[in-house]
Short mmCIF file of C-alpha atoms in Angstrom, two decimals:
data_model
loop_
_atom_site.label_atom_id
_atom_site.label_comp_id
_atom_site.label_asym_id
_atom_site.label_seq_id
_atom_site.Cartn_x
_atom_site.Cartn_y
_atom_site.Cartn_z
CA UNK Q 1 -31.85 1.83 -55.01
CA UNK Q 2 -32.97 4.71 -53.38
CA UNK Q 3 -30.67 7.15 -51.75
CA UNK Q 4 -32.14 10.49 -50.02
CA UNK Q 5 -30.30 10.86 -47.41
CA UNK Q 6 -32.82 11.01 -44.65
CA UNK Q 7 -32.42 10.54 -41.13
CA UNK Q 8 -34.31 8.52 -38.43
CA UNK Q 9 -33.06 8.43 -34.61
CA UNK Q 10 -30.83 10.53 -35.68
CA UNK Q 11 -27.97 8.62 -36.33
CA UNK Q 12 -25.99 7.44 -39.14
CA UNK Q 13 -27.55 4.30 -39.37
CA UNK Q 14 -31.37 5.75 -40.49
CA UNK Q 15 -28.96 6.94 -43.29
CA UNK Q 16 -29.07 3.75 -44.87
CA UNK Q 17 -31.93 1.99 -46.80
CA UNK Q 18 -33.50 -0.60 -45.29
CA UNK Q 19 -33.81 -2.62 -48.48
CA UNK Q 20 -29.80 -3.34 -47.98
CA UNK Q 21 -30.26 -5.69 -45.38
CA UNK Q 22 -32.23 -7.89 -47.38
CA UNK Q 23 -29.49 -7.83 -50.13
CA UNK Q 24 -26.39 -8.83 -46.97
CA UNK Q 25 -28.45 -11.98 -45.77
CA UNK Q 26 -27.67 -14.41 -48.44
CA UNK Q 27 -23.75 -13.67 -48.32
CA UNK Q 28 -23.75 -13.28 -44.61
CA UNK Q 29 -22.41 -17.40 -44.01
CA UNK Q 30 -19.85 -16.23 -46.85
CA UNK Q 31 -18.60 -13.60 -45.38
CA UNK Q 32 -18.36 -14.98 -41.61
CA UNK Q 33 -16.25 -17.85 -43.48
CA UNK Q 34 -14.22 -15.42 -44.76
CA UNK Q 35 -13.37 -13.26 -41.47
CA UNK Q 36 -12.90 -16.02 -39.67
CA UNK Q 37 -9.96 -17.37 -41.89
CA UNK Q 38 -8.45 -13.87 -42.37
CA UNK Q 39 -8.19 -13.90 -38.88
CA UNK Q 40 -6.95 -16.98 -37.77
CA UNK Q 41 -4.29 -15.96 -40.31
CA UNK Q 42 -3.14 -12.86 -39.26
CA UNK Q 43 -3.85 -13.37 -35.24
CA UNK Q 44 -1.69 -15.72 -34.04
CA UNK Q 45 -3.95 -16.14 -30.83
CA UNK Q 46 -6.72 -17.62 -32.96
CA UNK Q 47 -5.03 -19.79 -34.79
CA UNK Q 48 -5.59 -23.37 -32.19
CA UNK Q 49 -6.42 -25.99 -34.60
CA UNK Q 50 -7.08 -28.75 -32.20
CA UNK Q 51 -9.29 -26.16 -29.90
CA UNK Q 52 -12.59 -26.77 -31.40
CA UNK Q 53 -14.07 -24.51 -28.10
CA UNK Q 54 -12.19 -21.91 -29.33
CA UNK Q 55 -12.81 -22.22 -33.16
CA UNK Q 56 -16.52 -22.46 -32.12
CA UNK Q 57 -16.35 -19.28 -29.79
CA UNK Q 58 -14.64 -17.29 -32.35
CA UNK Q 59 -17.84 -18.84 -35.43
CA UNK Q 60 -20.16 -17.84 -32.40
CA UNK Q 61 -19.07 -14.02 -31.99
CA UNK Q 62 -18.53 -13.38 -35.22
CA UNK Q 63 -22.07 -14.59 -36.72
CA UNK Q 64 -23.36 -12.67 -34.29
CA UNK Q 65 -21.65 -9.73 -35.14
CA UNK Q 66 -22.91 -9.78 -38.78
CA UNK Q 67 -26.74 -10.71 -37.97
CA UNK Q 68 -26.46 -7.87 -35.43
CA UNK Q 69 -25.32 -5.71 -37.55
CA UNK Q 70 -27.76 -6.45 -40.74
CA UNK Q 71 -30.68 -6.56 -38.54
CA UNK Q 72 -29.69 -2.88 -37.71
CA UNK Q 73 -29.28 -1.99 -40.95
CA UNK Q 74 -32.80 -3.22 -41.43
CA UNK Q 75 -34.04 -1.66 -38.35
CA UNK Q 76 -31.53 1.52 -36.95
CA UNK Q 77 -33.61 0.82 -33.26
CA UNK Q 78 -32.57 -2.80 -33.32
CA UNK Q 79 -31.37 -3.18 -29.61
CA UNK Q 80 -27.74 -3.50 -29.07
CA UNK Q 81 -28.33 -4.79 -25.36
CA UNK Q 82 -27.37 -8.61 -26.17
CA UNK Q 83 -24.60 -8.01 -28.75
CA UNK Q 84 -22.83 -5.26 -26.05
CA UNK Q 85 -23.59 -7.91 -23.23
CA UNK Q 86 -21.81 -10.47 -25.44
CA UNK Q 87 -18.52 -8.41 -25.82
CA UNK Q 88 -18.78 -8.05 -22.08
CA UNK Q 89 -19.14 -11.28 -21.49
CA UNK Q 90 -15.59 -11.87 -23.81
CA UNK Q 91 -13.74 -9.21 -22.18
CA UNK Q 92 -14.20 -11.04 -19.10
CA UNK Q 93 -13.33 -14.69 -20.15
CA UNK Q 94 -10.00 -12.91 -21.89
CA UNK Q 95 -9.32 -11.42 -18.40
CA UNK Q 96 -10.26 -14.79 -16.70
CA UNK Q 97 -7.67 -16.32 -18.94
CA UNK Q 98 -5.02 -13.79 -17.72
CA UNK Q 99 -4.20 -12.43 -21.15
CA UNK Q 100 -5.02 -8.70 -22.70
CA UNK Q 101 -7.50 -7.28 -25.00
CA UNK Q 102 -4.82 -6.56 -27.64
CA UNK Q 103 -5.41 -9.88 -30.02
CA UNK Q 104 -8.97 -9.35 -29.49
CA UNK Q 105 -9.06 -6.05 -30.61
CA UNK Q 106 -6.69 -7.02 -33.89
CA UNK Q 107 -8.96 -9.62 -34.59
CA UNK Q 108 -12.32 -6.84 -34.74
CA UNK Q 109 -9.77 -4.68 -36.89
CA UNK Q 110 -9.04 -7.60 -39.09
CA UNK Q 111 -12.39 -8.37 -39.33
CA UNK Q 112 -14.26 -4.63 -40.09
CA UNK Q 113 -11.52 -4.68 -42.77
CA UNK Q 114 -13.20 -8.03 -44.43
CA UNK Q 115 -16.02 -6.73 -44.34
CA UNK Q 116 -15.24 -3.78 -45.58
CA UNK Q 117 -13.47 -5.02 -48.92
CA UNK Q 118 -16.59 -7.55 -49.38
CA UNK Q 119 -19.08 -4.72 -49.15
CA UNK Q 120 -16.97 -2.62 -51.93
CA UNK Q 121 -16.42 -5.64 -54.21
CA UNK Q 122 -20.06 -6.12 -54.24
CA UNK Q 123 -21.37 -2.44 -54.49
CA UNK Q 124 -22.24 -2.24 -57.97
CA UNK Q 125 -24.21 -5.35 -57.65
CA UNK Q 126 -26.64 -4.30 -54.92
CA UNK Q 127 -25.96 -1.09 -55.93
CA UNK Q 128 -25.15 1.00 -53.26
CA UNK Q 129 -24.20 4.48 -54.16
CA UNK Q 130 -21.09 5.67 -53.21
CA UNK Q 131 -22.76 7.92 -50.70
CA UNK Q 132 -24.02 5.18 -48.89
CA UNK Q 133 -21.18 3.36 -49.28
CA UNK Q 134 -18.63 6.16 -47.21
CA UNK Q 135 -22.05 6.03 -44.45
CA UNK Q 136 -21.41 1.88 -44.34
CA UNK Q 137 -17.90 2.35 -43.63
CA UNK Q 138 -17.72 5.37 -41.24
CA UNK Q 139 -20.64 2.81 -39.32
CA UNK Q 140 -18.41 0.24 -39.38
CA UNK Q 141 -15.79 2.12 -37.29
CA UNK Q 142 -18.10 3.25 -34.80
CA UNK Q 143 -19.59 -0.30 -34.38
CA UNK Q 144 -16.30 -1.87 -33.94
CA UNK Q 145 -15.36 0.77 -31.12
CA UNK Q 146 -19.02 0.17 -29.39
CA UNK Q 147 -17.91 -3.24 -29.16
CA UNK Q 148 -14.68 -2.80 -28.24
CA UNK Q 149 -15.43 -0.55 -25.37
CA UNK Q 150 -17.64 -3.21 -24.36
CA UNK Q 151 -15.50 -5.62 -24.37
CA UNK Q 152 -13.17 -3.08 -22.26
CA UNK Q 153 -15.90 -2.82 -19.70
CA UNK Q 154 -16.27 -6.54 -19.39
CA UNK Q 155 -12.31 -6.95 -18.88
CA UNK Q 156 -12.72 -4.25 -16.06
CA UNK Q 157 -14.97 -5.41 -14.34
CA UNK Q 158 -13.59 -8.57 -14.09
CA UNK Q 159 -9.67 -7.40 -13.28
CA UNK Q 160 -11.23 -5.05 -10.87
CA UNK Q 161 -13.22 -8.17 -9.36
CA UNK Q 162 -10.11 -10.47 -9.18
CA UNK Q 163 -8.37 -8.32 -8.04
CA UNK Q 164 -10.09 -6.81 -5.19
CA UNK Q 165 -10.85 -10.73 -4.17
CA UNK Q 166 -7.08 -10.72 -3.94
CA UNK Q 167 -7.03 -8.08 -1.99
CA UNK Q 168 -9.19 -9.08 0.39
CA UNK Q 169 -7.36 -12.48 0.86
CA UNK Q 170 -4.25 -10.55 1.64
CA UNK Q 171 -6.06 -8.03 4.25
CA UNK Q 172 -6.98 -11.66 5.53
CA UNK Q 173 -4.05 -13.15 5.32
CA UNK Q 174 -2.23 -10.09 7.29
CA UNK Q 175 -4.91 -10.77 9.74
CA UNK Q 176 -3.39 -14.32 10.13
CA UNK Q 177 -0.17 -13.00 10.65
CA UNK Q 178 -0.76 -10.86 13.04
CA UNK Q 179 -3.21 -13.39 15.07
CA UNK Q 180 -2.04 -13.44 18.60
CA UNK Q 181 -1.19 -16.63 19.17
CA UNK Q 182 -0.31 -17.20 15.72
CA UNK Q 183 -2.66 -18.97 13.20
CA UNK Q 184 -1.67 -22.42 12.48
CA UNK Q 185 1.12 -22.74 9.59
CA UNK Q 186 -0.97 -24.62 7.41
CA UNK Q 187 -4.11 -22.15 7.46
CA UNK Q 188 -1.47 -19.57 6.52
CA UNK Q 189 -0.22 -21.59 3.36
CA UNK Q 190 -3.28 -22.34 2.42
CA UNK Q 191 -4.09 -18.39 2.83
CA UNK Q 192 -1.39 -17.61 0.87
CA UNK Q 193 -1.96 -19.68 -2.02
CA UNK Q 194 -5.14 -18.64 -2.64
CA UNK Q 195 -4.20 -14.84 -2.50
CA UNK Q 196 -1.04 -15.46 -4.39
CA UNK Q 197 1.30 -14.88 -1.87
CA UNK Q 198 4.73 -17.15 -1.66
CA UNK Q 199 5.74 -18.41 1.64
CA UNK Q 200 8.22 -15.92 3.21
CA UNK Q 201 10.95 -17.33 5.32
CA UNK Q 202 11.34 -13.90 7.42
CA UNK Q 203 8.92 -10.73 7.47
CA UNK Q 204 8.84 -7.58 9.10
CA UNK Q 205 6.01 -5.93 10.13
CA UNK Q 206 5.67 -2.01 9.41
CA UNK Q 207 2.92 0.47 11.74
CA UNK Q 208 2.06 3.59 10.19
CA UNK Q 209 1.02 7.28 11.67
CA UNK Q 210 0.51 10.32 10.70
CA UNK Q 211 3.10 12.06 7.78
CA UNK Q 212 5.98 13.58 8.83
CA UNK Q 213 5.34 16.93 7.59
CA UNK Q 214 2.03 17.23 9.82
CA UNK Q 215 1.77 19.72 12.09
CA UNK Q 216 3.14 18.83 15.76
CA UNK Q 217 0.01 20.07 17.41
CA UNK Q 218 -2.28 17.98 15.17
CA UNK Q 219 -4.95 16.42 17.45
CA UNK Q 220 -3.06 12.02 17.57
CA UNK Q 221 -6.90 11.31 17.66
CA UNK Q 222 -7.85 11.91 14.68
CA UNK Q 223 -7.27 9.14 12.01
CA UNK Q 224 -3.72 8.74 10.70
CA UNK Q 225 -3.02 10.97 7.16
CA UNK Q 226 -1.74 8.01 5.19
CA UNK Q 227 -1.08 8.50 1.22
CA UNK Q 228 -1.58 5.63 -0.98
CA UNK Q 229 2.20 4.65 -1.09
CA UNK Q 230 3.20 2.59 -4.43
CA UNK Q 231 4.46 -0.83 -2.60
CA UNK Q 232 6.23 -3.71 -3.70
CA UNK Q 233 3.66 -5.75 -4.74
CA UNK Q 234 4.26 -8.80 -2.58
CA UNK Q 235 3.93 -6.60 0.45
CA UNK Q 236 1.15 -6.88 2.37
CA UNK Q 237 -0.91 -3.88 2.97
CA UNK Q 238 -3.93 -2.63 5.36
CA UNK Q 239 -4.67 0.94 5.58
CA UNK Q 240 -8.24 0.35 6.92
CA UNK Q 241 -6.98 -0.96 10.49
CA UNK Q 242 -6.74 0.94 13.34
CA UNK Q 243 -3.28 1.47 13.23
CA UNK Q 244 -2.57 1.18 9.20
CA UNK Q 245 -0.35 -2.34 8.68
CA UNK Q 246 2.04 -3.86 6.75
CA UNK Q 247 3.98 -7.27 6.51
CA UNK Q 248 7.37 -7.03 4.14
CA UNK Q 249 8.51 -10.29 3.12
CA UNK Q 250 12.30 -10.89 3.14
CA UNK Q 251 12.83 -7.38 4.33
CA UNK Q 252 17.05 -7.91 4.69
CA UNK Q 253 17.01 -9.10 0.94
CA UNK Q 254 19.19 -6.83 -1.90
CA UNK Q 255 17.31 -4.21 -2.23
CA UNK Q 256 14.95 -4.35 -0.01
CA UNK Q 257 15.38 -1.65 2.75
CA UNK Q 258 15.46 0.94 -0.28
CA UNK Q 259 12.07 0.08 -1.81
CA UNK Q 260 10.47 0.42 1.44
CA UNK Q 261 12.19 3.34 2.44
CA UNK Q 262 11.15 5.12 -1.14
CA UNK Q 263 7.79 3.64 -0.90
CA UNK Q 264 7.16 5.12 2.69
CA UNK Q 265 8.80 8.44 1.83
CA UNK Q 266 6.71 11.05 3.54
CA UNK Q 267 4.92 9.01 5.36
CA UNK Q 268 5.67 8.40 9.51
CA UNK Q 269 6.48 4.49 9.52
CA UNK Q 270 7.83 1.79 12.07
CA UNK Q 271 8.85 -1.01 10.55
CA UNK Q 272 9.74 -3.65 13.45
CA UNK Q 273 12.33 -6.45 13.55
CA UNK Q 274 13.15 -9.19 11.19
CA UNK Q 275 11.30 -12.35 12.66
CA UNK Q 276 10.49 -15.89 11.18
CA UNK Q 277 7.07 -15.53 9.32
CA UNK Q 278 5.06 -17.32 12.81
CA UNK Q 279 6.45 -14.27 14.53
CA UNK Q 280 4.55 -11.55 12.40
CA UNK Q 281 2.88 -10.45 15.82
CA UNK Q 282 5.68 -9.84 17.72
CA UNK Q 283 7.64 -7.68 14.97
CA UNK Q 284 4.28 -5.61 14.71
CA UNK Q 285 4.22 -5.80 18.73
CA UNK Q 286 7.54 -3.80 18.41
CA UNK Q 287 6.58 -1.53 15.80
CA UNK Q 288 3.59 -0.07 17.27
CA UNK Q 289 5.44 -0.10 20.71
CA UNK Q 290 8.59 2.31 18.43
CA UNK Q 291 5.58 4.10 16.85
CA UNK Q 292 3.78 4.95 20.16
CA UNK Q 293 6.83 6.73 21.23
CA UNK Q 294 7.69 8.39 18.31
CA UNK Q 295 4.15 9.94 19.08
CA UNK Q 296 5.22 11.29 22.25
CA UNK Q 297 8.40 12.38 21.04
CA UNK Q 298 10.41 10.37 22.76
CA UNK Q 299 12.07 9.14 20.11
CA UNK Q 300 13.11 11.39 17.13
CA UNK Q 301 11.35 11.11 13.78
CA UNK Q 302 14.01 12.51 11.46
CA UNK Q 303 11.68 12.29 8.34
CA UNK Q 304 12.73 9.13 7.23
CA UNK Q 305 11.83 5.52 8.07
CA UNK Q 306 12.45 4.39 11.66
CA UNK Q 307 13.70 0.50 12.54
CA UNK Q 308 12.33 -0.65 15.62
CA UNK Q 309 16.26 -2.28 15.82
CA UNK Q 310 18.07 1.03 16.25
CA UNK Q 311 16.28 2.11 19.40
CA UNK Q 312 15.82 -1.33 21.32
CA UNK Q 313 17.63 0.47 24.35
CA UNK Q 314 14.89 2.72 24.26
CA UNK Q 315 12.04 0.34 23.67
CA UNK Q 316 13.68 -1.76 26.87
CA UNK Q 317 13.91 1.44 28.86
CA UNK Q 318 10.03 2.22 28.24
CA UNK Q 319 8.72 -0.99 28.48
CA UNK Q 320 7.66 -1.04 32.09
CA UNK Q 321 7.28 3.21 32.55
CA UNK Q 322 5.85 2.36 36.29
CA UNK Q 323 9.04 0.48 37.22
CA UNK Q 324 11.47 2.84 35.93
CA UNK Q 325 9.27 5.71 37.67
CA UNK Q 326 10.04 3.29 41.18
CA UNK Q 327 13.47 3.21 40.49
CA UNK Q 328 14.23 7.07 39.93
CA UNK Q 329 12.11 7.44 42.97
CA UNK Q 330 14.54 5.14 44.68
CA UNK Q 331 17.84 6.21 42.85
CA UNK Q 332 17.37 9.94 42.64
CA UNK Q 333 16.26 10.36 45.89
CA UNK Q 334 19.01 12.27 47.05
CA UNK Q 335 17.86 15.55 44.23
CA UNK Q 336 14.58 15.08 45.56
CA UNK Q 337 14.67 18.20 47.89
CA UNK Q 338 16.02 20.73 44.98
CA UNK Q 339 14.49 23.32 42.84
CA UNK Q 340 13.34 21.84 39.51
CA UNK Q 341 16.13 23.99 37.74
CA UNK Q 342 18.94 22.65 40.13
CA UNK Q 343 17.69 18.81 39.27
CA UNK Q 344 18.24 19.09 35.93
CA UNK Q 345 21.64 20.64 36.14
CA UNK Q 346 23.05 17.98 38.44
CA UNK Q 347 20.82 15.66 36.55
CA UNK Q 348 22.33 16.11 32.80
CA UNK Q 349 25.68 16.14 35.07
CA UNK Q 350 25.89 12.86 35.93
CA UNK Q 351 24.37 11.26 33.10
CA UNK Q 352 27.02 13.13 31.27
CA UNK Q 353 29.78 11.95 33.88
CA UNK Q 354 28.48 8.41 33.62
CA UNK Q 355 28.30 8.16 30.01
CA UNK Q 356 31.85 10.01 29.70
CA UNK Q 357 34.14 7.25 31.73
CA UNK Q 358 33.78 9.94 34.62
CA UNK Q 359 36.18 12.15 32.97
CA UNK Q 360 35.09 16.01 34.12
CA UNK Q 361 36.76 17.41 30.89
CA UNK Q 362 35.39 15.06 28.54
CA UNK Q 363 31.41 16.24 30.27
CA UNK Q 364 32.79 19.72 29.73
CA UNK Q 365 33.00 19.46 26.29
CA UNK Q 366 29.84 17.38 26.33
CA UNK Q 367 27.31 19.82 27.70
CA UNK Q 368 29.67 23.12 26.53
CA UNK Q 369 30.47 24.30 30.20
CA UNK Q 370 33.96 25.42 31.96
CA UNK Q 371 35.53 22.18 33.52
CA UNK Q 372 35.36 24.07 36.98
CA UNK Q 373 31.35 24.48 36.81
CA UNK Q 374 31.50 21.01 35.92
CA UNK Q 375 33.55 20.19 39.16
CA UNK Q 376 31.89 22.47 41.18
CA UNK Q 377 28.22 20.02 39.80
CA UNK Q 378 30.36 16.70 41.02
CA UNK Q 379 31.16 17.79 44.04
CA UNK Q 380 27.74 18.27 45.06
CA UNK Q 381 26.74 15.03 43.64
CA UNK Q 382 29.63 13.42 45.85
CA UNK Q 383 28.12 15.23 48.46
CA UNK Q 384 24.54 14.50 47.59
CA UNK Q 385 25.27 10.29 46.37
CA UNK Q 386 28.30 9.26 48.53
CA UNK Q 387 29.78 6.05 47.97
CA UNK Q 388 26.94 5.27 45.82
CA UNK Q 389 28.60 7.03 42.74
CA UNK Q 390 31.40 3.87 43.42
CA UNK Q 391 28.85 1.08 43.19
CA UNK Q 392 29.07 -0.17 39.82
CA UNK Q 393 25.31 -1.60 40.18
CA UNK Q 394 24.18 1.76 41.54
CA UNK Q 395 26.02 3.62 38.58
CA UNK Q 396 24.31 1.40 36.15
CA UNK Q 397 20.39 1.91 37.67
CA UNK Q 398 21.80 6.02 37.91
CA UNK Q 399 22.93 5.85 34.32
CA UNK Q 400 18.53 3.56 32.98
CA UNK Q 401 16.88 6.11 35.08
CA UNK Q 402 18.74 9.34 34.01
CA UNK Q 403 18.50 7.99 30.18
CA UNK Q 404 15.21 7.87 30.80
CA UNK Q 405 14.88 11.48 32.17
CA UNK Q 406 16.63 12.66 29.19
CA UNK Q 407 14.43 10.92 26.65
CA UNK Q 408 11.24 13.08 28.48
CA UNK Q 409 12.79 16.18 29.45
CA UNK Q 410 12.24 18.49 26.03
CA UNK Q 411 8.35 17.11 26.30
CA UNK Q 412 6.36 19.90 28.04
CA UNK Q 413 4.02 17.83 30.49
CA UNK Q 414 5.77 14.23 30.06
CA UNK Q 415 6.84 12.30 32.12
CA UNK Q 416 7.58 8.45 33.94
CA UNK Q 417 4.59 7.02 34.75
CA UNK Q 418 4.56 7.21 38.39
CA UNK Q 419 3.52 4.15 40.66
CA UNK Q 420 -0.30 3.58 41.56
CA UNK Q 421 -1.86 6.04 43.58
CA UNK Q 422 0.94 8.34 43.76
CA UNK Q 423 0.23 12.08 42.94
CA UNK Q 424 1.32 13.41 39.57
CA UNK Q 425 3.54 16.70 39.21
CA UNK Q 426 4.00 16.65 43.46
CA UNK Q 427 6.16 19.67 43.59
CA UNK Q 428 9.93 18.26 44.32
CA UNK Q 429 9.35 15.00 43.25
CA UNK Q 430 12.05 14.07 40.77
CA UNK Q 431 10.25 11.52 38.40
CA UNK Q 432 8.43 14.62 37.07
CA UNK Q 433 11.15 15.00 34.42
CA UNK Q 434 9.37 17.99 32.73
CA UNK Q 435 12.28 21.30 32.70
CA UNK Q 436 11.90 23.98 34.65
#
């Protein structure tokens, strides 16, 4: 048998003679025999007696694989197109059956290793040289990793496709959750099924912004700077929406609080109140509402995750801004005719000397000033607010109105909302809570 050495194409397989092919034909039924039991032995996977599908799928790809790879032999351009589209076509039926590549791969090493040892027991009698044998066997390994990586391609593909289909239930299912009025219970199971998703009891809905660690002055219209956290993965997640979304399932479970909190680290993020799962909407409702006023600063983002929970006073305090604006109108009337600096003086006074039990020392020690400026402030509040500093009811509007102030005050340019047609910043007007 002649053995020059020549390449065609070059590649190794116009290193081989041509006339070998016609020697492999006759033994190739032999030899698929053969791989097929050595695998079934030492793969586990493959061994399903009573599967004839499977026993027929595993003859299938494996004749193939020889009469592929003798017609190249015979022809080094043979097109590889069908046998690659094959493997593909495996690597996504193993990935439609939910299990890994791994026993398919053993089973291509299992059988390049059959063929292998048939190839050198039967060398001297089609007399391949040893040359040409060490060319067969280095094209062996490079044919089993062209199939392999097409099988690898295949499984990708599909994975990829599952699992952005599950994705996109979820993103719909969110949707449902946060319908407003709710989606009926049923469409939601249904939903959830489909997209793999078990039935919570309670959820929590989380609203993202922009990352702490953003500059203050960064313009709030452009798009929120939100990483690609690493969530739980029956959380359900929507970064695409306006204002990016989530839905935590069983958020007061063991546990829970910490994975959000370490899977939001960085990351500015609202996560609203514990609600039965119907009641998504009104748990994101909260969120963005605790989000929105973050924003502004009114409440403090100490780099961590904030709970709509801890700050309900707040979100009650802000949930009507025009009516609180009416009632410091009405309520701080009497500071209306004072310099801006003089309001806030008497202003953090009395908040101080409502909050305190109306105990002058204790609002000393509160706002760090001698207990005789701090007498000298109440007296002119007794002067300015008469008897109403003794009217429980008027202590208690003095006390939501002066809260409110305080929220506002370190914002340059905030303030109340003032009632319709009223003038913003009106010089003396005390709902402009903005310090002097």
């Amino acid at each position: 048998m002649a053995d020059d050495g020549s390449t065609t194409h070059g590649s190794l397989w116009a290193n081989l003679p041509r006339e070998l092919a016609d020697h492999m034909r006759p033994h190739l039924d032999e030899v698929a025999d053969d791989m097929i039991h050595e695998i079934q032995t030492r793969v586990r996977e493959y061994d399903r007696p009573g599967d004839g599908s499977y026993s027929g799928t595993l003859r299938l790809a494996v004749e193939r694989v020889l009469h592929y790879f003798v017609d190249r032999v015979g022809d080094p351009g043979h097109d590889s197109a069908q046998v690659a589209d094959f493997f593909r076509a495996i690597g996504r039926g193993e990935a439609g059956e939910g299990r890994s590549l791994d026993a398919m791969q053993t089973a291509m090493r299992v059988g390049g290793m059959v063929a292998w040892r048939r190839l050198t027991e039967g060398a001297d009698a089609l007399e391949v040289s040893p040359r040409t044998l060490g060319t067969v066997g280095e094209i062996l390994l490079e044919f089993q990793d062209e199939l392999a990586h097409a099988a690898a391609e295949g499984y990708s593909q599909a994975r990829a496709a599952v699992a952005g289909e599950k994705q996109r239930r979820r993103r719909r299912l969110l949707d449902l959750l946060l319908a407003d009025p709710p989606a009926a219970r049923e469409a939601i199971a249904d939903l959830a099924a489909a997209a793999h998703w078990p039935l919570a009891r309670t959820v929590a809905a989380v609203a993202l912004g922009r990352r702490h660690q953003d500059a203050p002055g960064q313009d709030v219209r452009q798009p929120p700077d939100v990483r690609r956290p690493a969530f739980p993965p029956d959380v359900l997640v929507d970064l695409g929406r306006r204002t990016p979304s989530l839905i935590v399932p069983d958020p007061d479970g063991p546990g829970r609080a910490k994975l959000v909190d370490r899977a939001l680290a960085g990351t500015l993020a609202v996560v609203g109140p514990t609600v039965p799962l119907l009641e998504a909407a009104r748990s994101m409702q909260w969120a963005r509402r605790t989000l929105g006023l973050v924003q502004r600063g009114v409440i403090e983002a100490d780099g961590g995750v904030i709970r709509s929970v801890e700050h309900m006073s707040t979100l009650i305090l802000f949930q009507d801004e025009g009516l609180i604006a009416s009632l410091a109108d009405l309520r701080l009337a009497p500071l209306a005719h004072l310099r801006p600096g003089q309001q806030d003086r008497l202003a953090e006074t009395l908040l101080a000397w409502l909050q305190s039990g109306r105990n002058a020392n204790e609002v000393a020690m509160r706002l760090h000033v001698h207990p005789q400026t701090v007498r000298y402030r109440l007296r002119q509040l007794e002067d300015l607010f008469g008897d109403q500093l003794l009217d429980p009811d008027l202590r208690f509007d003095l006390e939501i109105v002066l809260r409110a102030r305080a929220l506002l005050a370190g914002n340059a340019g905030e303030r109340i909302l003032q009632p319709a047609g009223e003038a913003v910043g009106e010089p003396g007007r005390v709902v402009t809570f903005r310090r002097s």
